[in-house]
PDB file of C-alpha atoms and ligand atoms in Angstrom:
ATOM      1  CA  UNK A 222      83.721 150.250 -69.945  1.00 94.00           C
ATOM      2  CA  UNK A 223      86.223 147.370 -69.939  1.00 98.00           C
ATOM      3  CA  UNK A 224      90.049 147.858 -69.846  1.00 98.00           C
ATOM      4  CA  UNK A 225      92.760 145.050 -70.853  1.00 98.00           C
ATOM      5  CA  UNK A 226      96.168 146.058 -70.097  1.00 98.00           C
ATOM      6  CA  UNK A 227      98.506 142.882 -71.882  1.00 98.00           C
ATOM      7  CA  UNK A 228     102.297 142.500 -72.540  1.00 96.00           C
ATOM      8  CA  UNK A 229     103.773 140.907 -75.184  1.00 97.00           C
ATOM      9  CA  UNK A 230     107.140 140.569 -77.014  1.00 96.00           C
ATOM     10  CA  UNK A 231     107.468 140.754 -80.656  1.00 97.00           C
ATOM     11  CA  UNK A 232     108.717 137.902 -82.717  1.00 97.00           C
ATOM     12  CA  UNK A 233     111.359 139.714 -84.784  1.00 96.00           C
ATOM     13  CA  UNK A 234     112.027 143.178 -83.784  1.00 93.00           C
ATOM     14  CA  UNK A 235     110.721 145.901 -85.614  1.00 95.00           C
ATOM     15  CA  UNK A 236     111.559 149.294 -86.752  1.00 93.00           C
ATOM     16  CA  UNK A 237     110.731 152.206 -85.195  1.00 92.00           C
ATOM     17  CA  UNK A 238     108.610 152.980 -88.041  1.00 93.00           C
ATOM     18  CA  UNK A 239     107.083 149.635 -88.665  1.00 95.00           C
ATOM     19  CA  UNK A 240     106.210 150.224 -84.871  1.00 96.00           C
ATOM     20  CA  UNK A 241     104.326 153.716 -85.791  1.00 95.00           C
ATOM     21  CA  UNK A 242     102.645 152.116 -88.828  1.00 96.00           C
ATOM     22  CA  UNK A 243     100.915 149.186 -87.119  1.00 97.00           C
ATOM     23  CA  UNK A 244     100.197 152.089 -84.185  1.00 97.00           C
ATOM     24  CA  UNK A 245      98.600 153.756 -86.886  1.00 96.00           C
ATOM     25  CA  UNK A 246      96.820 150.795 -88.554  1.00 97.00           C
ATOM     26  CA  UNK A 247      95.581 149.629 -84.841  1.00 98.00           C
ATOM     27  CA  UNK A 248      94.581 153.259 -83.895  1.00 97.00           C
ATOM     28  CA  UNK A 249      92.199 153.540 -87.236  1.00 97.00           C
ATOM     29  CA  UNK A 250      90.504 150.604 -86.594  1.00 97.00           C
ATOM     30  CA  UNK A 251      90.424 151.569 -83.054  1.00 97.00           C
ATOM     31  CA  UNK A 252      88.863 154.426 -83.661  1.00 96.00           C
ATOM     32  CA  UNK A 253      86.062 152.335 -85.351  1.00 96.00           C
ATOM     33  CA  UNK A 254      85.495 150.254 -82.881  1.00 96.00           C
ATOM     34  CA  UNK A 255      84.968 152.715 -80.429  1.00 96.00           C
ATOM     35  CA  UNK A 256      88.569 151.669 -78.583  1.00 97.00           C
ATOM     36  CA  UNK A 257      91.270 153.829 -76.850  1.00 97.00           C
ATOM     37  CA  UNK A 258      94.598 152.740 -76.557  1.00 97.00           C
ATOM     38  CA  UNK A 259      97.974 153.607 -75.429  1.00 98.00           C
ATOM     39  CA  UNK A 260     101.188 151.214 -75.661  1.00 97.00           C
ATOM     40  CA  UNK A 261     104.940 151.427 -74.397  1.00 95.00           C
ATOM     41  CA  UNK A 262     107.332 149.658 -75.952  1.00 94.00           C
ATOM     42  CA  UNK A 263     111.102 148.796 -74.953  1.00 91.00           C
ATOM     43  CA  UNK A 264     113.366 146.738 -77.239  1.00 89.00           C
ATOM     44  CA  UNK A 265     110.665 144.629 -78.533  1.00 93.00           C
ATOM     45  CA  UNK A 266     108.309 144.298 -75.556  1.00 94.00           C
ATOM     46  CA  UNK A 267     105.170 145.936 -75.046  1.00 96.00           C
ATOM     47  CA  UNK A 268     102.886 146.908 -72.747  1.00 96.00           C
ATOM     48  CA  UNK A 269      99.654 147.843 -74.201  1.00 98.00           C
ATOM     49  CA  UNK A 270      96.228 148.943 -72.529  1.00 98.00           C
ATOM     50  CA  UNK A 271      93.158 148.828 -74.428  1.00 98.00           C
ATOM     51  CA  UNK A 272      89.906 150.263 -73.308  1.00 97.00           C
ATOM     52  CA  UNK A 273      86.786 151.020 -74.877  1.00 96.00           C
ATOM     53  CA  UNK A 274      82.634 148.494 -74.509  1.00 96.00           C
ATOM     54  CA  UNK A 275      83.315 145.309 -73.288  1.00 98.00           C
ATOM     55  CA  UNK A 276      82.392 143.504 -76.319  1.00 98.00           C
ATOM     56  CA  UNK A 277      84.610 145.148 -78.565  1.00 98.00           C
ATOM     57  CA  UNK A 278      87.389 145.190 -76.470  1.00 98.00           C
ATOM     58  CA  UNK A 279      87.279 141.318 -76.164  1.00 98.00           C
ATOM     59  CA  UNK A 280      86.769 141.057 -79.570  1.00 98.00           C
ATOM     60  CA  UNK A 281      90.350 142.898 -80.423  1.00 98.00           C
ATOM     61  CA  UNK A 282      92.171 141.570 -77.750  1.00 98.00           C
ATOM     62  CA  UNK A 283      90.886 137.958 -79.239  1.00 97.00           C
ATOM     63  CA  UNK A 284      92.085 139.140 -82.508  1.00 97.00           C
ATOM     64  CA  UNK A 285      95.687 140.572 -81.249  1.00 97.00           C
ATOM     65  CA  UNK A 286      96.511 137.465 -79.209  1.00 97.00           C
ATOM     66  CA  UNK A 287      96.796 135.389 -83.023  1.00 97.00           C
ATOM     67  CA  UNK A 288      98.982 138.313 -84.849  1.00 98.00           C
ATOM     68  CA  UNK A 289     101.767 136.367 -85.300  1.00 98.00           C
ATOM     69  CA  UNK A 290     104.314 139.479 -84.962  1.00 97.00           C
ATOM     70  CA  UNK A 291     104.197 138.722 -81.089  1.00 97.00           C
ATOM     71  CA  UNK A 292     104.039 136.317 -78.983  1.00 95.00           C
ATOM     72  CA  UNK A 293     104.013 135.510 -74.983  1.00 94.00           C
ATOM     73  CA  UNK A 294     100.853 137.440 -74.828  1.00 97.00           C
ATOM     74  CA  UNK A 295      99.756 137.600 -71.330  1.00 96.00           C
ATOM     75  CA  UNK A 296      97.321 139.782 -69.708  1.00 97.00           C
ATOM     76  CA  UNK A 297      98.262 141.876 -67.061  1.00 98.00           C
ATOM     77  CA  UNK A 298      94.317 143.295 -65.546  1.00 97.00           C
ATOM     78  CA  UNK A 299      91.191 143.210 -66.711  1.00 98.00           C
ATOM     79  CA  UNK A 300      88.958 145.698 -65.277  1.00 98.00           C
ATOM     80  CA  UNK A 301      85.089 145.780 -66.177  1.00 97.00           C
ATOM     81  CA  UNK A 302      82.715 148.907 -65.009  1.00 96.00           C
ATOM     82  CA  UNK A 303      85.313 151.557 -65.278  1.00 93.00           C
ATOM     83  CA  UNK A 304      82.939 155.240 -65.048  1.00 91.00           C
ATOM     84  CA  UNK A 305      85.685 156.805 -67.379  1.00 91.00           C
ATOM     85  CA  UNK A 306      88.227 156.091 -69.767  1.00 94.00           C
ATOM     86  CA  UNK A 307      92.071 155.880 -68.222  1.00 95.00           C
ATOM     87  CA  UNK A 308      93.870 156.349 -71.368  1.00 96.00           C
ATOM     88  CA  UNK A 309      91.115 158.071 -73.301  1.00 95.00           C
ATOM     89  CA  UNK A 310      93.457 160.659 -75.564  1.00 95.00           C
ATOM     90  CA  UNK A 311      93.662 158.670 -78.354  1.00 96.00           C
ATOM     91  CA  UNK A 312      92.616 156.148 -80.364  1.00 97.00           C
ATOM     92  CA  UNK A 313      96.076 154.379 -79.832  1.00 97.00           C
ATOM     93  CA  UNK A 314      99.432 156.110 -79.334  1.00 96.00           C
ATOM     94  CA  UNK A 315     102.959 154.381 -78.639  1.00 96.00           C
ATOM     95  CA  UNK A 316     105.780 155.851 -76.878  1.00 93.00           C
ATOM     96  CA  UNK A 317     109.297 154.208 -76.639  1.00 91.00           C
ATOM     97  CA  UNK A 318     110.972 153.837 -73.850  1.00 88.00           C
ATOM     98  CA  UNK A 319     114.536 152.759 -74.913  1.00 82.00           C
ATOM     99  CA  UNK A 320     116.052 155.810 -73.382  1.00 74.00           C
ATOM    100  CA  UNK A 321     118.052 155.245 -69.915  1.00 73.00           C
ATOM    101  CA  UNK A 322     117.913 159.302 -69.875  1.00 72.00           C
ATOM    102  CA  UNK A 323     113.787 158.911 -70.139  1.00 72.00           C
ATOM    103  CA  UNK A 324     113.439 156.836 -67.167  1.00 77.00           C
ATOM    104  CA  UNK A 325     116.314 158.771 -65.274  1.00 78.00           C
ATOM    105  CA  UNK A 326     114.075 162.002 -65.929  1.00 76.00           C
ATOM    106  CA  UNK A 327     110.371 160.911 -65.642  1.00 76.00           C
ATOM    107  CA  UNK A 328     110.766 157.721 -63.790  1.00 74.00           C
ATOM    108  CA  UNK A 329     113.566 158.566 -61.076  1.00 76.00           C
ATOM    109  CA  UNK A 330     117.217 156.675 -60.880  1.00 66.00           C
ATOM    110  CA  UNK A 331     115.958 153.355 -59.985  1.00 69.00           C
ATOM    111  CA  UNK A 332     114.262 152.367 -63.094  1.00 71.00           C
ATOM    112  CA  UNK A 333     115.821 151.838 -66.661  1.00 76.00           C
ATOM    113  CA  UNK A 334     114.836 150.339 -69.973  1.00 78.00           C
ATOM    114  CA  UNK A 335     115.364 147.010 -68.343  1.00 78.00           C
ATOM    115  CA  UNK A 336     112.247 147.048 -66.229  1.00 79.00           C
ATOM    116  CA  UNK A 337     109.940 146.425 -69.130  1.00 79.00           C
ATOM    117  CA  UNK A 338     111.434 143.230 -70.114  1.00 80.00           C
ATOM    118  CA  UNK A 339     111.154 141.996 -66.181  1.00 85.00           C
ATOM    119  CA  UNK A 340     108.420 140.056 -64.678  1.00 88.00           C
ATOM    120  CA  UNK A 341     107.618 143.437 -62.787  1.00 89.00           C
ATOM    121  CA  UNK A 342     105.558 144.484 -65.785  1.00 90.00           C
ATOM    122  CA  UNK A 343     102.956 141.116 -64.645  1.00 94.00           C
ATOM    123  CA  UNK A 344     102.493 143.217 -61.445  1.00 96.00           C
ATOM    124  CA  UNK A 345      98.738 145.311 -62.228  1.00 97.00           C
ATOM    125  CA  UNK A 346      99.899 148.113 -60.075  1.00 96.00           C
ATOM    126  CA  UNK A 347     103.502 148.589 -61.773  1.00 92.00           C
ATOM    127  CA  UNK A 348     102.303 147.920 -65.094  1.00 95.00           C
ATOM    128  CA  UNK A 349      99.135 150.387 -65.351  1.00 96.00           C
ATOM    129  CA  UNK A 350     101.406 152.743 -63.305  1.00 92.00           C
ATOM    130  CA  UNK A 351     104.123 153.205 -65.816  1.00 91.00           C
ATOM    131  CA  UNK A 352     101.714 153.471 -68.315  1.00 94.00           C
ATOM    132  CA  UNK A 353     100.425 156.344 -66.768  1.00 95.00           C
ATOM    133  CA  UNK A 354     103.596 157.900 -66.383  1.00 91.00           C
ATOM    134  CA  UNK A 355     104.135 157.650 -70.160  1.00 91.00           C
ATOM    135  CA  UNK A 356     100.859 158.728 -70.708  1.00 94.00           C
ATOM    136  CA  UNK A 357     101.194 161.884 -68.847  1.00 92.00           C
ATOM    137  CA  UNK A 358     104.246 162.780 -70.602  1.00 89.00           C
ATOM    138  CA  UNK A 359     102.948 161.899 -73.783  1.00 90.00           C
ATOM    139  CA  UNK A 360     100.170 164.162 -73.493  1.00 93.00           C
ATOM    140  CA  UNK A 361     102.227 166.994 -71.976  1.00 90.00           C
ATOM    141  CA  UNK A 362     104.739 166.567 -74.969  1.00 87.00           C
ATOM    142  CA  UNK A 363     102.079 166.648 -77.694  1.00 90.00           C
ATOM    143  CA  UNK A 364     100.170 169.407 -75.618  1.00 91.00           C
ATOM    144  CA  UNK A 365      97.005 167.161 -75.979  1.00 91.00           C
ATOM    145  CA  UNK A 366      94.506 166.991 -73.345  1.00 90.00           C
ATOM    146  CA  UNK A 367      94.298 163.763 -70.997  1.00 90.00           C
ATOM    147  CA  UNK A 368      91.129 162.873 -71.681  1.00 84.00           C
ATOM    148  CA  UNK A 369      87.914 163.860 -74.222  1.00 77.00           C
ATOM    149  CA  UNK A 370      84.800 165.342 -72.906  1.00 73.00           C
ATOM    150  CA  UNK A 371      81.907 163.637 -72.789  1.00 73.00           C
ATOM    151  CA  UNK A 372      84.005 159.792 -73.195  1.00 66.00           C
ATOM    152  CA  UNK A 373      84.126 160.434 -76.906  1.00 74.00           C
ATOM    153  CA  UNK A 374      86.902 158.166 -78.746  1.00 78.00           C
ATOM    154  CA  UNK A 375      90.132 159.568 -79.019  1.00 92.00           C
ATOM    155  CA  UNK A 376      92.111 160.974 -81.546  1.00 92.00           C
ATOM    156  CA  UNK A 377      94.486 159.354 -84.604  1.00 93.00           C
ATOM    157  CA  UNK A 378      97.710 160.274 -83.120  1.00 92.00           C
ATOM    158  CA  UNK A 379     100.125 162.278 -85.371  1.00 88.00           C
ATOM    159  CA  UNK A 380     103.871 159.909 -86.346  1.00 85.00           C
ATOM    160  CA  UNK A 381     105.742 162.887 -84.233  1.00 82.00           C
ATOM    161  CA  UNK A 382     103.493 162.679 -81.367  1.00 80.00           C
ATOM    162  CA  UNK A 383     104.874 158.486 -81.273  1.00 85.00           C
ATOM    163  CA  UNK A 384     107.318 159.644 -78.715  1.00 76.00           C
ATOM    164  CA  UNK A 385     111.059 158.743 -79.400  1.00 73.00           C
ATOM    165  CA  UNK A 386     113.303 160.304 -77.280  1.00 55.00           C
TER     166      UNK A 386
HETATM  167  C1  FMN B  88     101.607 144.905 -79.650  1.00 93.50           C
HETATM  168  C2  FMN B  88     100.472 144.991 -80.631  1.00 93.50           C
HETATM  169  C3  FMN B  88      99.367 145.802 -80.332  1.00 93.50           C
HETATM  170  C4  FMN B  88      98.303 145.912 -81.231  1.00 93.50           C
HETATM  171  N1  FMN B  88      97.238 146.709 -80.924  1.00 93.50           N
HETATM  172  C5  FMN B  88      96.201 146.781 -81.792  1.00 93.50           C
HETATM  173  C6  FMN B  88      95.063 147.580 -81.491  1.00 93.50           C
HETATM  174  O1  FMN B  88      94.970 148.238 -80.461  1.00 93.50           O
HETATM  175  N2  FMN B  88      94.064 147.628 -82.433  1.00 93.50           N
HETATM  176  C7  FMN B  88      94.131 146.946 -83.611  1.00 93.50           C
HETATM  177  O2  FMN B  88      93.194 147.029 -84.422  1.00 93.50           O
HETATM  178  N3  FMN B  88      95.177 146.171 -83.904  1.00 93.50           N
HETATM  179  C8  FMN B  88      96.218 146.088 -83.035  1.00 93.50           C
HETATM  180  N4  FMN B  88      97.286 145.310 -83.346  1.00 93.50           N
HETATM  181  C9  FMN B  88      97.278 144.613 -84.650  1.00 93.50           C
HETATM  182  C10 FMN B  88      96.355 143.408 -84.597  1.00 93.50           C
HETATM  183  O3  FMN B  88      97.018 142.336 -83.978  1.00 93.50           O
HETATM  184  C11 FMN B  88      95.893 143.010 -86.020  1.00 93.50           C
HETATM  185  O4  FMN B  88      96.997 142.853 -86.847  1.00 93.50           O
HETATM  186  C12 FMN B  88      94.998 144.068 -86.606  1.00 93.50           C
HETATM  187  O5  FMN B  88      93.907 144.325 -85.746  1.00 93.50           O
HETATM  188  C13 FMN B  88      94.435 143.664 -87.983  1.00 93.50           C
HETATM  189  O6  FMN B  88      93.648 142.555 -87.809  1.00 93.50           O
HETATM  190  P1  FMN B  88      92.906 141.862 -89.051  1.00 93.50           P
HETATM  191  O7  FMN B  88      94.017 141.395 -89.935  1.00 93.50           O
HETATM  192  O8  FMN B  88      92.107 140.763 -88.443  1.00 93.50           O
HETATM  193  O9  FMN B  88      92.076 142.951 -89.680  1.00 93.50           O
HETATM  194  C14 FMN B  88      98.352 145.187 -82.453  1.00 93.50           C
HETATM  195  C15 FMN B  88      99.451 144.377 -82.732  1.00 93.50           C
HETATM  196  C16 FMN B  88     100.504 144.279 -81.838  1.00 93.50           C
HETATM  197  C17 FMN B  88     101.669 143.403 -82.191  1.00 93.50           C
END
């Protein structure tokens, strides 16, 4: 099991739907390829972890890094031989964190909105931290269970469970 956890920043911002449809879009073909996903995304940057057979994974991170809606796509870790999936609920799910009252709540006082758009997201540990902090509460809010027995792919997520707060 590989994982590739990259950050990017879109070329022209999107909607909040546009956001959910290409979640949707990336989670179907996903879902294909045997990939789980889960992304955060703060006024136009994103942190996205993608995890699934080596191969594949490669292959769709290959792919992502020419979609010409972002750009600046750097990878944060790459970690090969993982025993289970991290982010295994579904096939790919986005939550937005553009909420100063999100990161207040979940996060504690000294984060805010602005710490996905600083070079702390580069940092492995930060980066694959707050995405399990989003995770967590993503799964909590859409009562869905961390992780699928037996490594099977995850789910299409549903449009409400793309967290907006
Ligand atoms: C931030 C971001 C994350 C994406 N994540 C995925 C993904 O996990 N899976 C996926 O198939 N496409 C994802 N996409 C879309 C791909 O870049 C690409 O448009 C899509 O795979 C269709 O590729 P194709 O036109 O070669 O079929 C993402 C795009 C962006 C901007």
């Amino acid at each position: 099991m590989l994982q590739i956890v990259f950050r990017s920043q879109l070329t022209r911002l999107l909607s909040y739907i546009d956001i959910q449809r290409l979640c949707l879009a990336a989670a179907k073909n996903n879902r294909k390829a045997g990939i789980t996903g889960f992304a955060v995304e703060c006024g136009g940057a994103f942190l996205v972890s993608i995890e699934g057979d080596p191969r594949a994974v490669r292959d769709m991170f290959n792919r992502m890094v020419q979609d010409p809606r972002h750009d600046t796509v750097q990878m944060v870790c790459c970690e090969e031989g993982l025993g289970r999936r991290r982010f295994g609920a579904w096939a790919m799910n986005v939550m937005f964190m553009d909420d100063d009252l999100f990161w207040h709540r979940v996060l504690g006082s000294s984060f805010s909105c602005d710490q996905m758009l600083s070079p702390r997201t580069m940092e492995p540990a930060f980066a694959l931290g707050l995405l399990a902090m989003a995770y967590q509460y993503a799964c909590a809010e859409a009562e869905t269970a961390p992780s699928l027995p037996g490594g099977r792919p995850g789910r299409i997520p549903r449009i409400r469970h793309m967290f907006r707060r």
